[in-house]
XYZ file of C-alpha atoms in Angstrom:
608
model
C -9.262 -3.072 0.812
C -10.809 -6.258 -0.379
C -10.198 -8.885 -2.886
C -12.248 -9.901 -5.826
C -11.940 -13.092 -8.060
C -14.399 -14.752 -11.026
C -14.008 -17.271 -13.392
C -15.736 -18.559 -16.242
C -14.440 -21.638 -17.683
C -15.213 -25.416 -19.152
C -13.735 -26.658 -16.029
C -14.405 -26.667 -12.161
C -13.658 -22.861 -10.665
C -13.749 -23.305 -7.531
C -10.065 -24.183 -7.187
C -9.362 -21.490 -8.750
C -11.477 -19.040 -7.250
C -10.074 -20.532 -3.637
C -6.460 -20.266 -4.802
C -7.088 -16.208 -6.126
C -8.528 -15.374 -2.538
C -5.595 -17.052 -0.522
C -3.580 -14.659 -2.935
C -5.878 -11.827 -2.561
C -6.229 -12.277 1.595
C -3.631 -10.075 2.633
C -6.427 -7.704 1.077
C -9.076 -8.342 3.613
C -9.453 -11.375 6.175
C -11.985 -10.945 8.245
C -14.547 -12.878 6.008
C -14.737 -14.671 2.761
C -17.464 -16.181 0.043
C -17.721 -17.805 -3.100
C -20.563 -17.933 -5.422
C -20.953 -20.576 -8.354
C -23.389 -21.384 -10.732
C -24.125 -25.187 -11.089
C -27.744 -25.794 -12.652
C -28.680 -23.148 -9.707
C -26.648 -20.307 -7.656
C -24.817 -21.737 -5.116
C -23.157 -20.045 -2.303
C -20.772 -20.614 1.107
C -19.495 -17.982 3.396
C -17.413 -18.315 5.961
C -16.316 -15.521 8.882
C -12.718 -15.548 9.340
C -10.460 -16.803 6.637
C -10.208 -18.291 3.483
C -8.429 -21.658 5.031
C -12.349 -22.388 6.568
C -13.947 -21.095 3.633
C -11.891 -23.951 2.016
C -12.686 -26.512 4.136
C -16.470 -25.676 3.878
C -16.753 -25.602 -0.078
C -15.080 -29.232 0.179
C -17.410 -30.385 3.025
C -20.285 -28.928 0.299
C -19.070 -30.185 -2.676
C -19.216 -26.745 -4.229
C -18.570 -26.910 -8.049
C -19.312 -24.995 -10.660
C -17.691 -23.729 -14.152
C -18.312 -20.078 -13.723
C -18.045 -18.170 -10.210
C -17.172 -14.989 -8.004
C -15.094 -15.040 -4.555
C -14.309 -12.505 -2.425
C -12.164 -11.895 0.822
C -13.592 -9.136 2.788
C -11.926 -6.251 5.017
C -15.478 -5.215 6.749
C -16.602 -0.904 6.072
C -20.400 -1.296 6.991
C -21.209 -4.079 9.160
C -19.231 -6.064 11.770
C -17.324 -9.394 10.457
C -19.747 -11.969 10.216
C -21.030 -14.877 7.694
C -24.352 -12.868 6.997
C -22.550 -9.683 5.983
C -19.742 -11.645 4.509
C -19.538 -11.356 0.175
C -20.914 -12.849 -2.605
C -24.880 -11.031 -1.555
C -27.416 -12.576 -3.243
C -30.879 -11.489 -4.373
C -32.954 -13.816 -6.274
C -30.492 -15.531 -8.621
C -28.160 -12.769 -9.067
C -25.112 -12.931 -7.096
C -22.840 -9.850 -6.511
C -18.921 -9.429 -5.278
C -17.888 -5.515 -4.384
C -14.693 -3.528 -3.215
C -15.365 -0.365 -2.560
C -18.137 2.283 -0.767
C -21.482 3.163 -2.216
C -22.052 6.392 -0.559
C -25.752 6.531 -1.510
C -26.355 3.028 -0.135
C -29.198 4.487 2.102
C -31.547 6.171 -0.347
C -30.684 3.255 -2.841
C -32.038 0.791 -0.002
C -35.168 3.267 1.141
C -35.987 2.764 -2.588
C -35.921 -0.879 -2.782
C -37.588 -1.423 -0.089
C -40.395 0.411 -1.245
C -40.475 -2.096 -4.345
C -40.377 -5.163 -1.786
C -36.866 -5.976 -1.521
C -35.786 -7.305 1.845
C -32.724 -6.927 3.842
C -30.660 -9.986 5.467
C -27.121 -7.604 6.397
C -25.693 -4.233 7.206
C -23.413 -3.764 4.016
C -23.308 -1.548 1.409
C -22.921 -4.025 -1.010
C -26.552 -5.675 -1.084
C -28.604 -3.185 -2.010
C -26.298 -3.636 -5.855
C -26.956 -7.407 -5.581
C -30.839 -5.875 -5.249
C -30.686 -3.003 -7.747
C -29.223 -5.283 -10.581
C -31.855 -7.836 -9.865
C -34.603 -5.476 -9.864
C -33.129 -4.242 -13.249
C -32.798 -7.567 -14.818
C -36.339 -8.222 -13.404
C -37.834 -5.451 -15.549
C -36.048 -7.508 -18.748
C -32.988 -6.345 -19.221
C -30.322 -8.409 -19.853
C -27.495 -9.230 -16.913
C -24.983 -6.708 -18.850
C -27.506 -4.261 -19.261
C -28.781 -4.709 -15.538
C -25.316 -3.963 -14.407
C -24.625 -0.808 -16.332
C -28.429 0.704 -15.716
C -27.545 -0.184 -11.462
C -24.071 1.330 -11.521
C -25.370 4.560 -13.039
C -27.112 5.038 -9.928
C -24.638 4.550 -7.646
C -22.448 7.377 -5.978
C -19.105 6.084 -4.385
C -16.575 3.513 -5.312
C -16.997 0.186 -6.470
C -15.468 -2.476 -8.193
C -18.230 -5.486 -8.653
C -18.585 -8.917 -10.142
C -21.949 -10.456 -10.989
C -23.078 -13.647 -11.801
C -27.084 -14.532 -12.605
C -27.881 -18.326 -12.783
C -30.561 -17.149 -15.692
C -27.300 -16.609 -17.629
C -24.704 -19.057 -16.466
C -22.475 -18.257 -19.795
C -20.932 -14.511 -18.876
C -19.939 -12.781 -15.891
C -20.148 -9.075 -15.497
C -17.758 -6.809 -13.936
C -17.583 -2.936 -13.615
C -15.230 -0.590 -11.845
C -15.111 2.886 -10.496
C -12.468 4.538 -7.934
C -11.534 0.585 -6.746
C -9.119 -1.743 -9.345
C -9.930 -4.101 -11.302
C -8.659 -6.288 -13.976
C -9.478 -9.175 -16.575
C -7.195 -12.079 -16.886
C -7.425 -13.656 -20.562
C -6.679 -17.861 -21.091
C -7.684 -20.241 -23.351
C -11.429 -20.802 -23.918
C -11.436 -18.919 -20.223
C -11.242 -15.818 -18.958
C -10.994 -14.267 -15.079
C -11.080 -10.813 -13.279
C -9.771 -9.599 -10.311
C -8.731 -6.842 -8.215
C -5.080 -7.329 -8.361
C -2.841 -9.181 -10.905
C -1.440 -11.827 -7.906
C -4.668 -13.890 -7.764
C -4.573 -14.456 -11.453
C -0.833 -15.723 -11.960
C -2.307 -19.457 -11.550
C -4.077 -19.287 -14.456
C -3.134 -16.751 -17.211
C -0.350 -14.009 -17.345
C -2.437 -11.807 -20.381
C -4.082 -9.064 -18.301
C -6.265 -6.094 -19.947
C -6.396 -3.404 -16.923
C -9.983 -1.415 -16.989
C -10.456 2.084 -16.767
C -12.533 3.963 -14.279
C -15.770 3.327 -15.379
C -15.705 0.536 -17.701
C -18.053 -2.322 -17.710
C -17.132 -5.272 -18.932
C -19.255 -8.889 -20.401
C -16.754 -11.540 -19.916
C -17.745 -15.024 -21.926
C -15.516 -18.653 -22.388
C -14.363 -17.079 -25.794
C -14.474 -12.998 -25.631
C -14.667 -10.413 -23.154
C -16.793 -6.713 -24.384
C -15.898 -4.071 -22.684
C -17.838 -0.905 -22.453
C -16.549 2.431 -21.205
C -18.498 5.308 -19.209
C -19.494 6.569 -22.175
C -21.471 3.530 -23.474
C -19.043 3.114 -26.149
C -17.557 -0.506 -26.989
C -13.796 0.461 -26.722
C -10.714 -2.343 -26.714
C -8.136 -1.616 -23.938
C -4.632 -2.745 -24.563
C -3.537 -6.261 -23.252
C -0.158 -6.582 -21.135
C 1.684 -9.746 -20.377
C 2.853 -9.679 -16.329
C 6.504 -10.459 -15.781
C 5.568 -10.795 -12.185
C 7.346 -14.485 -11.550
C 4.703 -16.190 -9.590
C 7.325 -17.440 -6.996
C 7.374 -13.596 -5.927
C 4.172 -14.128 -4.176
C 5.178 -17.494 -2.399
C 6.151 -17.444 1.387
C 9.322 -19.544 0.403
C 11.481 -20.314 3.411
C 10.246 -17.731 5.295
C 7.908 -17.483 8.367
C 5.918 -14.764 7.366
C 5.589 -12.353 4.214
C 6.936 -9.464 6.750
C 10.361 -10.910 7.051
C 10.812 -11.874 3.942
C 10.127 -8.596 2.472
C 12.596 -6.733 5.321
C 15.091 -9.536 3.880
C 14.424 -8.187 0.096
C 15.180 -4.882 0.314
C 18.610 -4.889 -0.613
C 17.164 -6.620 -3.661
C 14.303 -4.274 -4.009
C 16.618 -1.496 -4.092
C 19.086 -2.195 -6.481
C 16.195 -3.000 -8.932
C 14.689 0.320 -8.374
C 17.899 1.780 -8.801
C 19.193 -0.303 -11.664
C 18.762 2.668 -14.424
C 19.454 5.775 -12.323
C 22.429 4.873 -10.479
C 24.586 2.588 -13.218
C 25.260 5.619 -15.490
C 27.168 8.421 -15.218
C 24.661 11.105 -14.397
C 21.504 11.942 -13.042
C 19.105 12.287 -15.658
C 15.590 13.539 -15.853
C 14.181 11.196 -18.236
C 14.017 8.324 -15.574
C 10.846 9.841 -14.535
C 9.273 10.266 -17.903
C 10.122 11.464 -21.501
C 8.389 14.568 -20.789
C 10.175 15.298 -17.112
C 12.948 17.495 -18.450
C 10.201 20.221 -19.788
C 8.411 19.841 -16.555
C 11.235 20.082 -14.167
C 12.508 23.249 -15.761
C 9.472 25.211 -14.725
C 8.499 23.876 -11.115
C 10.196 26.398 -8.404
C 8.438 24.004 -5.356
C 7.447 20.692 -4.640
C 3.969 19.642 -2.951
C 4.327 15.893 -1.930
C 0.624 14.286 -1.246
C 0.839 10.344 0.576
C -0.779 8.488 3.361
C 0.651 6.519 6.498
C 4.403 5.305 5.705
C 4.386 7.083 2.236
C 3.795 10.284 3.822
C 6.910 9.133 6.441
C 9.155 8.994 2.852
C 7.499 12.337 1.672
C 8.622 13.694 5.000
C 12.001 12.105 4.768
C 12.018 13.692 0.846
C 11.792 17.024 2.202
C 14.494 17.338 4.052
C 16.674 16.075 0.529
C 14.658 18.238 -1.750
C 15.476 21.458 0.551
C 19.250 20.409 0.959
C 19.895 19.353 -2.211
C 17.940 21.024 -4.736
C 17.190 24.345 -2.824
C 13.337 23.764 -3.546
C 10.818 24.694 -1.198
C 8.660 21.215 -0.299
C 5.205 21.181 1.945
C 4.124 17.777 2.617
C 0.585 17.176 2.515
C -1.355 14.306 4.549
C -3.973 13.608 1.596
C -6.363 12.878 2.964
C -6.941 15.645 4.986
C -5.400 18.143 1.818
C -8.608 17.935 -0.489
C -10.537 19.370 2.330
C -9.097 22.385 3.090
C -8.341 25.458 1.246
C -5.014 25.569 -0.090
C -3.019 27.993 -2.423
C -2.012 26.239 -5.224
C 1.092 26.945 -7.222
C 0.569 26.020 -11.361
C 4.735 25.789 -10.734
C 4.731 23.449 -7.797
C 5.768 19.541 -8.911
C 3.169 17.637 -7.189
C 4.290 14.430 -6.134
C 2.015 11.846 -4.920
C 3.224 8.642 -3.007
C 1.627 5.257 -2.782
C 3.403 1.309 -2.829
C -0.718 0.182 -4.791
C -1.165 3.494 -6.722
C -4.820 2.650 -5.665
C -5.320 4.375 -2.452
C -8.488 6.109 -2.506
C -6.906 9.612 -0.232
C -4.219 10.060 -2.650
C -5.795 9.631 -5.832
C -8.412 11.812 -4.667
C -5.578 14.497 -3.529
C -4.123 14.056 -7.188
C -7.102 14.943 -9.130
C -7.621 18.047 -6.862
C -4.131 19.379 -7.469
C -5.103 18.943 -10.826
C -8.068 20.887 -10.586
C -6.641 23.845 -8.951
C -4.232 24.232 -11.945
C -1.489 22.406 -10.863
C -0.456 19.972 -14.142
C 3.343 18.820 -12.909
C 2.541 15.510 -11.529
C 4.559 12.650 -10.939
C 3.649 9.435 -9.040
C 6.220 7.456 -7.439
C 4.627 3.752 -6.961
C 5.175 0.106 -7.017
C 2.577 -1.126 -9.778
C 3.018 -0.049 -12.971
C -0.681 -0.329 -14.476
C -2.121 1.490 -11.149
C -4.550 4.516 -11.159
C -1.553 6.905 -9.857
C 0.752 5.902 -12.683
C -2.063 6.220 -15.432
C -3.398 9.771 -13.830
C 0.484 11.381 -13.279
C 1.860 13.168 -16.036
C 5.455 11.702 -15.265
C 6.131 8.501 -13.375
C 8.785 6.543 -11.175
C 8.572 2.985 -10.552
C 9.506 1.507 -7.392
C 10.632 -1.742 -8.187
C 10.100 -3.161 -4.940
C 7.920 -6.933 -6.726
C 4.851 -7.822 -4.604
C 4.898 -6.770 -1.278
C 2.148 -8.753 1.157
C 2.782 -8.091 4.672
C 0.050 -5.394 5.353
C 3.124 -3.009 7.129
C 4.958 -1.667 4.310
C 9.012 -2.406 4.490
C 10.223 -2.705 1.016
C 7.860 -0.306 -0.206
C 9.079 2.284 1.907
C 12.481 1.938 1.695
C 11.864 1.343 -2.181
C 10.206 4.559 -1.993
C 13.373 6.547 -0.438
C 14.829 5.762 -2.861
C 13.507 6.934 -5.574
C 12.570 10.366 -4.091
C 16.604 10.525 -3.206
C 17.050 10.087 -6.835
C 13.999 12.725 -7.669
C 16.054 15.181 -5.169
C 19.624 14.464 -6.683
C 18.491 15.063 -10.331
C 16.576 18.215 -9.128
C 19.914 19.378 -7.706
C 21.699 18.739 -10.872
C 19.370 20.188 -13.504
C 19.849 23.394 -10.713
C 23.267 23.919 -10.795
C 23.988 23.010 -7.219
C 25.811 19.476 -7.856
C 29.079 19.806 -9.545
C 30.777 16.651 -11.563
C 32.660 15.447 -8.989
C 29.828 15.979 -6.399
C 27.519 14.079 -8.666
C 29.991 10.872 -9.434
C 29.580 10.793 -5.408
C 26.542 10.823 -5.012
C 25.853 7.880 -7.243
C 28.612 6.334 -5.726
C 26.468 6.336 -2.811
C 23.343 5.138 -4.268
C 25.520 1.911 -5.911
C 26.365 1.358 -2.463
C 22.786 1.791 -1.115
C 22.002 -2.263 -1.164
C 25.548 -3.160 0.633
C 24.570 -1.059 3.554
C 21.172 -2.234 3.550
C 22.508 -6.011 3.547
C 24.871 -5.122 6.295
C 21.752 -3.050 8.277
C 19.751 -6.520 8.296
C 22.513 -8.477 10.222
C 21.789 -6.175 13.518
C 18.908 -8.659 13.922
C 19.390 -10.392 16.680
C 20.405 -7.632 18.684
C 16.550 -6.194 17.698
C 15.254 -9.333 18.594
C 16.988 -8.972 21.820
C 15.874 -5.226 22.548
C 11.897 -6.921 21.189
C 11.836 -9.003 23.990
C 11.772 -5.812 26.606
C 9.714 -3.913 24.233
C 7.156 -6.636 23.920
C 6.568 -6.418 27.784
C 5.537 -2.947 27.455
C 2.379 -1.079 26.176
C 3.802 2.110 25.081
C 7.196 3.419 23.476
C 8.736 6.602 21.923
C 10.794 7.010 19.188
C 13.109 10.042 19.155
C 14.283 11.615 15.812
C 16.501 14.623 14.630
C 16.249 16.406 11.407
C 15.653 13.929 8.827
C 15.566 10.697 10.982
C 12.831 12.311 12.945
C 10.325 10.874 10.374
C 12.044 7.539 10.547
C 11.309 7.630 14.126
C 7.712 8.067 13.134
C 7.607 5.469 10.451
C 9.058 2.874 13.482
C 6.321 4.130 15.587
C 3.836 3.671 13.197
C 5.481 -0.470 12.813
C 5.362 -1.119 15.816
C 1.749 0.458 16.735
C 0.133 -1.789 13.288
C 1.719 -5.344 14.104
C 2.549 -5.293 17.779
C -0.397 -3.650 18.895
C 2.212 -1.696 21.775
C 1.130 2.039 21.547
C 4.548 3.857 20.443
C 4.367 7.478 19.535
C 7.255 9.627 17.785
C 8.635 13.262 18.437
C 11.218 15.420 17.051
C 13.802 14.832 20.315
C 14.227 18.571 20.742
C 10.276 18.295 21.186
C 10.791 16.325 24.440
C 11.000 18.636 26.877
C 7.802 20.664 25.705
C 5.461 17.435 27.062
C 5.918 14.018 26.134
C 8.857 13.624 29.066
C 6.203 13.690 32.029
C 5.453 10.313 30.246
C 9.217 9.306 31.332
C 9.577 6.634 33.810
C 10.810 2.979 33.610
C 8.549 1.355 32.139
C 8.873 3.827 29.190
C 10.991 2.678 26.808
C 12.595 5.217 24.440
C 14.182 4.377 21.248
C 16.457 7.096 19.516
C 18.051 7.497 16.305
C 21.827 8.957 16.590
C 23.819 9.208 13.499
C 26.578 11.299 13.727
C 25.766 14.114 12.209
C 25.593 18.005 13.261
C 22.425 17.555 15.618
C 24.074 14.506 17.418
C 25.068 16.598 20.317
C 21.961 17.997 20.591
C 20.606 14.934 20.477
C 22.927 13.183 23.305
C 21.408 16.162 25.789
C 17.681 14.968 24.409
C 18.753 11.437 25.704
C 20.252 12.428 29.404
C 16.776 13.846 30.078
C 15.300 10.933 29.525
C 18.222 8.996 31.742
C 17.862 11.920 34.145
C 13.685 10.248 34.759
C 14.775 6.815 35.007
C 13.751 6.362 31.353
C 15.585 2.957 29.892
C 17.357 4.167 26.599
C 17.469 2.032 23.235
C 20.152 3.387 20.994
C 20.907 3.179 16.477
C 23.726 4.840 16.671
C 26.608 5.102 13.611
C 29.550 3.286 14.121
C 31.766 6.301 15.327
C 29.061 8.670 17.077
C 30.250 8.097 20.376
C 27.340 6.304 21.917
C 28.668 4.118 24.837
C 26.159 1.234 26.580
C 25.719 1.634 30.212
C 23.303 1.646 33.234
C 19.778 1.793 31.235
C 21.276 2.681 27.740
C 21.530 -0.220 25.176
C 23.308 0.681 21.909
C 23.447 -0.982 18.482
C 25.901 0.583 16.343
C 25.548 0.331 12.610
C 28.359 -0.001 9.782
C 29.800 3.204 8.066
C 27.924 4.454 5.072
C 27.542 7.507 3.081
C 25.392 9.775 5.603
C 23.279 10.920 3.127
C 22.076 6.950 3.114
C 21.272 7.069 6.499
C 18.244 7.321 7.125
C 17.350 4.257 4.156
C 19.470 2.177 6.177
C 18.066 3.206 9.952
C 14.194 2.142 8.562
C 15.639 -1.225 9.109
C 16.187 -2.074 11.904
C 12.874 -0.323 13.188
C 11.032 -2.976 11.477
C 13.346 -6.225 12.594
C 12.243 -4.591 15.758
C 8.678 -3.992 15.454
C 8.646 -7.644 13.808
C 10.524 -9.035 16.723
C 8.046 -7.993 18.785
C 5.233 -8.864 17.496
C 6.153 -12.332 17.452
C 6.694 -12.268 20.915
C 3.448 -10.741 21.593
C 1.876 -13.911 19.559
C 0.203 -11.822 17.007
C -0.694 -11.984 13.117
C 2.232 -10.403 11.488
C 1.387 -10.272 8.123
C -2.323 -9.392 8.988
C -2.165 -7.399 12.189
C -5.889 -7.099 13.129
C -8.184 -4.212 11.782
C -5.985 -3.538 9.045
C -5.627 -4.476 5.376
C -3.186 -3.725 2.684
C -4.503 -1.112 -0.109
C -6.736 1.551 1.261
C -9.264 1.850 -1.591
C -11.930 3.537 0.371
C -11.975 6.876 2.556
């Protein structure tokens, strides 16, 4: 949930470190640090974000040929410059991402040997530890390894000691981290974005590596203590991916690529003639032929897709599906099913609660895994036995759009091929239904022109401080996942219920200055739903209508209605994510806040 960049180099690094950390800030933004060695260890910190930290290293003339930075998302300690990253102890400098879990008796210990505390992280008593290590005459590599065998938690750390201004030391455990190889120069970093400036040769560590990176060679140790080589990939991540373009924010620009985003994720499943199994691995036919459920594990709008996913699985495939919030399923006693396909969810394949959930399932005898995730070189991807890319490119705006929708897709793919390899898609049935996927991006393109009406209904909704979203059947967890957008970027408390849910409670909320939003595609519960909706009219509740182009839905006295083009129902509710998130956007523009980093929030979720 925070960034990390170092450089060693024959040239200046602070531009470099500087540039990395604007990359790296929809990571964490609430503070921000570099560290450089220059004859002696220099260091500036700013709180807030990296734009002053910028504007002090130029005031200080802050130069150096090898450094760490790091943009900060704050765990233990409020946002400030003294708890802000690079700590420092002596002339060792340390970056971290992550939670040490044992911080306490680490620090009781140090202090016992002298060391003294200037903030409330976690992260200082390792700037202490490998000091005290090096102190006793090890070497800075050495000093690293011996601290990080003490340490419980996760971590991914960067060191620099002005004793040896040559090599910079990294290590990683349950948090990413990668090295970037140049030319007589070589980086790390927590995510491949902040090194596209420099080099596009990336070796990916393993959990528990620790690595000596030098002008001319990196050495790379693994848990073990054995000197292993891991394998280098080039990125084909084009840098202008990253870059704001024309845009006003990272958010609309990524609502605005999802027609894009999906016909790349689609672009080997749905241009054939049939569904086949081998898009999710060359081992998935074998494993699909055994699984008789499906156990989907995800957090916040992956678990919305997972929820979505069950509805298609059921329907389509005739396999049971439980979806599991995961962080809470690793602490509670489940039954686990050596048959069930577990399929875990996540846009970083880095979150901490899902990886976690993963190696549980695995523990309790469940082998069928397959992650379905946007980075190819993640955690998930390398610790799934099959695997799905989303093929969504960067996505920066801390609430997920393209991801999600991204994500749909694939697991409407994962559902259609379970349905075929099950007997219950004939030929004709299945030249349909790819049909409809080819026409998945059309319908999305058409989806994003309802915006101004959305920024039409945001300008009511941003007068308000609470909403509810109203779902049937499958487009109930839509309403949730537009909920959830407009709670993280609008800051408007919106909650979501299943509409038939709405006369068990949440309608003594009802009045009007409630506003209710509702999802109506015409399908078999839209009758159903209508009724849902004249309660609401019935309290003086103002209603804000998606409805399909023929379900009916007429505006009138406290009903506003945006109807949507025709598509292939099974599509729908892809295409009804959309304008949830136009409106939440809307919104929170009106409402003056941060889109892209709505506050207390940050992108990957690396820590519990």
């Amino acid at each position: 949930m925070c960034g990390i960049v170092a450089a060693v180099a024959r040239r200046n690094v602070v531009p470099i470190l500087l540039e990395g950390l604007r990359r790296l800030e929809y990571r964490g933004y609430d503070s921000a640090g570099v560290a450089v060695i220059n004859g002696s260890l220099r260091r500036v910190r700013s709180c807030g974000r990296v734009a002053q930290l910028e504007r002090l290293a130029g005031e200080q003339h802050l130069e150096g040929m090898i450094g760490i930075g790091h943009t900060r998302w704050a765990t233990h300690g409020v946002p400030s410059e003294r708890n802000a990253h690079p700590h420092v102890s002596g002339g060792v400098s340390v970056v971290h991402n992550g939670i040490i879990e044992n911080h306490e008796a680490v620090r009781g210990a140090l202090r016992g040997k002298g060391y003294a505390f200037s903030s409330d992280t976690d992260t200082e008593v390792i700037a202490h530890l490998v000091h005290s290590k090096i102190s006793s005459g090890m070497n800075v590599f050495d000093g690293v390894r011996a601290a990080v065998a003490e340490l419980e938690g996760a971590y991914a750390i960067a060191v620099v000691a002005a004793d040896d201004p040559s090599r910079l030391v990294v290590a990683r455990r349950g948090a990413p981290l990668l090295l970037g190889i140049g030319e007589g120069e070589n980086f790390a970093a927590s995510d491949t974005s902040a090194l596209l400036q420099v080099t596009r040769r990336l070796i990916y560590l393993e959990e528990g590596d620790c690595a000596e990176v030098a002008l001319q060679s990196v050495r790379i140790v693994d848990a073990r203590g054995h000197v292993v080589e891991r394998p280098l990939k080039v990125s084909r991540l084009a840098a202008e991916a990253i870059e704001l373009g024309a845009y006003r924010h990272y958010m609309h620009k990524e609502i605005f690529e999802q027609p894009a985003a999906v016909r790349a994720t689609l672009e080997s499943a749905a241009n054939g003639h049939l569904l086949a199994p081998e898009f999710f691995g060359a081992t998935a036919a074998e494993s699909f032929e055994h699984i008789d459920s499906c156990l989907i594990l995800a957090c916040g709008t992956s678990y919305h897709a997972g929820v979505v996913a069950r509805y298609w699985l059921e329907k389509l495939a005739g396999l049971p599906c439980n979806v599991e919030i995961a962080s809470e399923y690793r602490y509670r006693d489940t039954v686990p099913n050596s048959r069930s396909l577990v399929v875990v969810i996540s846009q970083s394949g880095e979150t901490a609660d899902t990886l976690a959930a993963l190696h549980q399932a695995h523990r309790l005898g469940q082998p069928n895994s397959l992650a379905i995730c946007n980075v190819a070189e993640s955690a998930l991807t390398r610790n799934a036995k099959l695997k799905f890319l989303t093929r969504a490119g960067p996505e920066i705006g801390v609430a997920s759009t393209k991801a999600f929708t991204a994500q749909l897709t694939a697991l409407l793919v994962l559902a259609l091929t379970l349905a075929r390899l099950r007997g219950r898609l004939t030929k004709e049935h299945e030249a349909q239904m790819l049909e409809a996927l080819r026409a998945l991006p059309a319908a999305l393109a058409r989806a994003l022109r309802v915006e101004p009406q959305m920024a039409a209904w945001a300008a009511k909704f941003a007068r308000c401080e609470h909403a509810l979203f109203l779902g049937r059947g499958v487009h109930y967890p839509i309403a949730m996942e537009g909920a959830l957008k407009l709670k993280e970027i609008s800051y408007i408390h919106a909650e979501a219920y299943a509409a038939g849910e709405l006369k068990h409670g949440p309608l003594a909320l009802v009045d009007r200055n409630m506003p209710v939003i509702a999802i109506a595609p015409r399908d078999a519960l839209l009758d159903k739903l209508k009724s849902n909706l004249q309660e609401v009219r019935a309290r003086g509740g103002e209603l804000y209508v998606l409805a399909d182009g023929d379900a009916g839905m007429r505006e009138g006295d406290g009903i506003h209605v945006v109807r949507l083009h025709r598509y292939p129902h099974l599509l729908s509710p892809v295409v009804t994510a959309v304008p949830l998130q136009l409106l939440a956007y809307h919104a929170a523009l009106l409402r003056g806040n941060d889109v892209d980093k709505p506050r207390n929030l940050a992108k990957s979720v690396t820590v519990e």
